[in-house]
Coordinates of C-alpha atoms in Angstrom, one line a residue:
X20 CA 117.1 143.4 121.2
X21 CA 118.3 146.5 119.3
X22 CA 115.7 149.2 119.0
X23 CA 116.0 149.4 115.3
X24 CA 115.7 145.7 114.8
X25 CA 112.6 145.9 117.1
X26 CA 111.2 148.6 114.7
X27 CA 111.9 146.4 111.7
X28 CA 110.1 143.5 113.5
X29 CA 107.1 145.9 114.1
X30 CA 107.1 146.9 110.4
X31 CA 107.1 143.2 109.4
X32 CA 104.2 142.4 111.7
X33 CA 102.3 145.4 110.2
X34 CA 102.8 143.9 106.7
X35 CA 101.7 140.5 107.8
X36 CA 98.5 141.8 109.5
X37 CA 97.6 143.8 106.4
X38 CA 98.2 140.8 104.1
X39 CA 100.8 142.7 102.1
X40 CA 103.4 140.0 101.8
X41 CA 105.9 137.9 103.7
X42 CA 107.3 138.4 107.2
X43 CA 109.9 141.0 106.3
X44 CA 110.5 144.4 107.7
X45 CA 113.3 147.0 107.1
X46 CA 114.4 150.2 108.7
X47 CA 117.0 152.6 107.4
X48 CA 118.8 154.8 109.9
X49 CA 121.2 157.7 109.6
X50 CA 122.8 159.4 112.5
X51 CA 120.7 157.3 114.9
X52 CA 117.5 158.6 113.3
X53 CA 115.0 156.5 111.4
X54 CA 114.9 157.8 107.8
X55 CA 112.5 155.2 106.3
X56 CA 110.8 152.0 107.0
X57 CA 109.3 149.3 104.8
X58 CA 107.7 145.9 104.8
X59 CA 107.2 143.3 102.1
X60 CA 104.5 144.5 99.7
X61 CA 104.8 141.9 97.0
X62 CA 101.3 140.6 97.4
X63 CA 99.8 144.1 98.0
X64 CA 101.3 145.6 94.8
X65 CA 101.8 142.5 92.6
X66 CA 105.4 143.6 92.4
X67 CA 108.0 140.9 92.8
X68 CA 110.6 143.6 93.6
X69 CA 108.6 145.1 96.5
X70 CA 110.8 143.4 99.2
X71 CA 111.0 145.2 102.5
X72 CA 114.6 146.4 101.8
X73 CA 113.7 147.8 98.4
X74 CA 110.6 149.6 99.7
X75 CA 112.7 151.2 102.5
X76 CA 115.5 152.1 100.1
X77 CA 113.0 153.8 97.8
X78 CA 111.5 155.8 100.6
X79 CA 114.9 156.7 102.1
X80 CA 116.1 157.9 98.7
X81 CA 113.0 160.0 98.2
X82 CA 113.3 161.5 101.7
X83 CA 117.0 162.3 101.4
X84 CA 116.7 163.2 97.7
X85 CA 119.7 161.0 96.9
X86 CA 120.3 157.7 95.2
X87 CA 123.3 157.3 97.4
X88 CA 122.4 156.4 101.0
X89 CA 126.0 156.8 102.3
X90 CA 126.1 156.9 106.1
X91 CA 122.9 154.9 106.3
X92 CA 122.5 151.6 108.2
X93 CA 119.9 149.0 107.3
X94 CA 118.1 146.8 109.9
X95 CA 116.1 143.9 108.5
X96 CA 114.2 140.9 109.9
X97 CA 116.1 138.5 107.5
X98 CA 119.3 138.2 105.6
X99 CA 118.8 140.0 102.3
X100 CA 118.1 138.0 99.1
X101 CA 120.4 138.5 96.1
X102 CA 118.2 141.2 94.6
X103 CA 118.2 143.2 97.9
X104 CA 121.9 142.5 98.3
X105 CA 122.5 144.2 95.0
X106 CA 120.2 147.1 95.8
X107 CA 122.0 147.6 99.1
X108 CA 125.3 147.9 97.3
X109 CA 123.9 150.2 94.6
X110 CA 122.5 152.4 97.3
X111 CA 125.9 152.5 99.1
X112 CA 124.4 151.6 102.5
X113 CA 127.2 151.4 105.0
X114 CA 126.1 148.5 107.3
X115 CA 123.4 145.9 107.4
X116 CA 122.0 144.2 110.5
X117 CA 119.7 141.2 110.2
X118 CA 117.9 138.6 112.4
X119 CA 116.9 135.5 110.5
X120 CA 119.3 133.8 108.1
X121 CA 118.7 132.6 104.6
X122 CA 118.5 129.1 105.9
X123 CA 115.7 130.1 108.2
X124 CA 113.9 132.0 105.4
X125 CA 114.2 128.9 103.2
X126 CA 112.6 126.7 105.9
X127 CA 109.4 128.8 105.6
X128 CA 109.3 128.9 101.8
X129 CA 111.6 131.8 100.9
X130 CA 114.5 129.9 99.3
X131 CA 116.8 132.0 97.1
X132 CA 119.5 129.3 96.8
X133 CA 118.5 128.7 93.1
X134 CA 119.1 132.4 92.3
X135 CA 122.5 132.4 94.1
X136 CA 123.5 129.1 92.4
X137 CA 122.6 130.5 89.0
X138 CA 124.5 133.7 89.6
X139 CA 127.6 132.0 90.9
X140 CA 127.7 128.8 88.9
X141 CA 126.1 130.2 85.7
X142 CA 123.8 127.3 85.7
X143 CA 122.4 126.4 82.3
X144 CA 119.0 125.3 83.6
X145 CA 117.9 128.8 84.5
X146 CA 115.9 131.3 82.4
X147 CA 117.7 131.6 79.1
X148 CA 119.4 134.9 78.4
X149 CA 120.3 135.8 74.7
X150 CA 122.8 138.4 73.7
X151 CA 121.6 140.3 70.7
X152 CA 124.2 142.9 69.7
X153 CA 122.9 146.1 68.2
X154 CA 124.7 149.1 66.7
X155 CA 121.8 151.3 67.9
X156 CA 122.2 150.1 71.4
X157 CA 126.0 150.7 71.3
X158 CA 125.3 154.2 69.9
X159 CA 122.9 154.8 72.8
X160 CA 125.7 153.9 75.3
X161 CA 128.2 156.1 73.5
X162 CA 125.8 159.1 73.4
X163 CA 125.2 158.8 77.2
X164 CA 128.9 158.4 77.9
X165 CA 129.8 161.5 76.0
X166 CA 127.0 163.6 77.6
X167 CA 128.7 166.2 79.8
X168 CA 125.6 166.5 81.9
X169 CA 125.2 162.8 82.8
X170 CA 125.0 161.8 86.4
X171 CA 127.1 158.8 87.3
X172 CA 125.8 156.4 90.0

């Protein structure tokens, strides 16, 4: 077993033992050095976004003082959910290594197929989203776009 996957597994066990959340652990590595670790903290923090990957990304970003984790690799105990998949891309993580599959996660109660289906198929039986155009919101976007000091990400 890869040493970084082993570390992710240890982090997941730590979270389970503490009662913080599900069996998920994550490790972010750069240049063969552990930059950050995280485990699922959804129950601990009452934060549905506190997945292991998100926790580790936040910690790595703080440590590296960058919202781009270019050159970093992520090791996780399970295939990332759609939210984590998006965060991994926003963070510009270079590679992801995972153990358990989405099918294995679904078998123990962590099924994200509905989210994937909604995103891909634009299912109508999901949470309703309503477009409410606003000149003020458009002006806000224009103001940000014209700001010479803006930081693109």
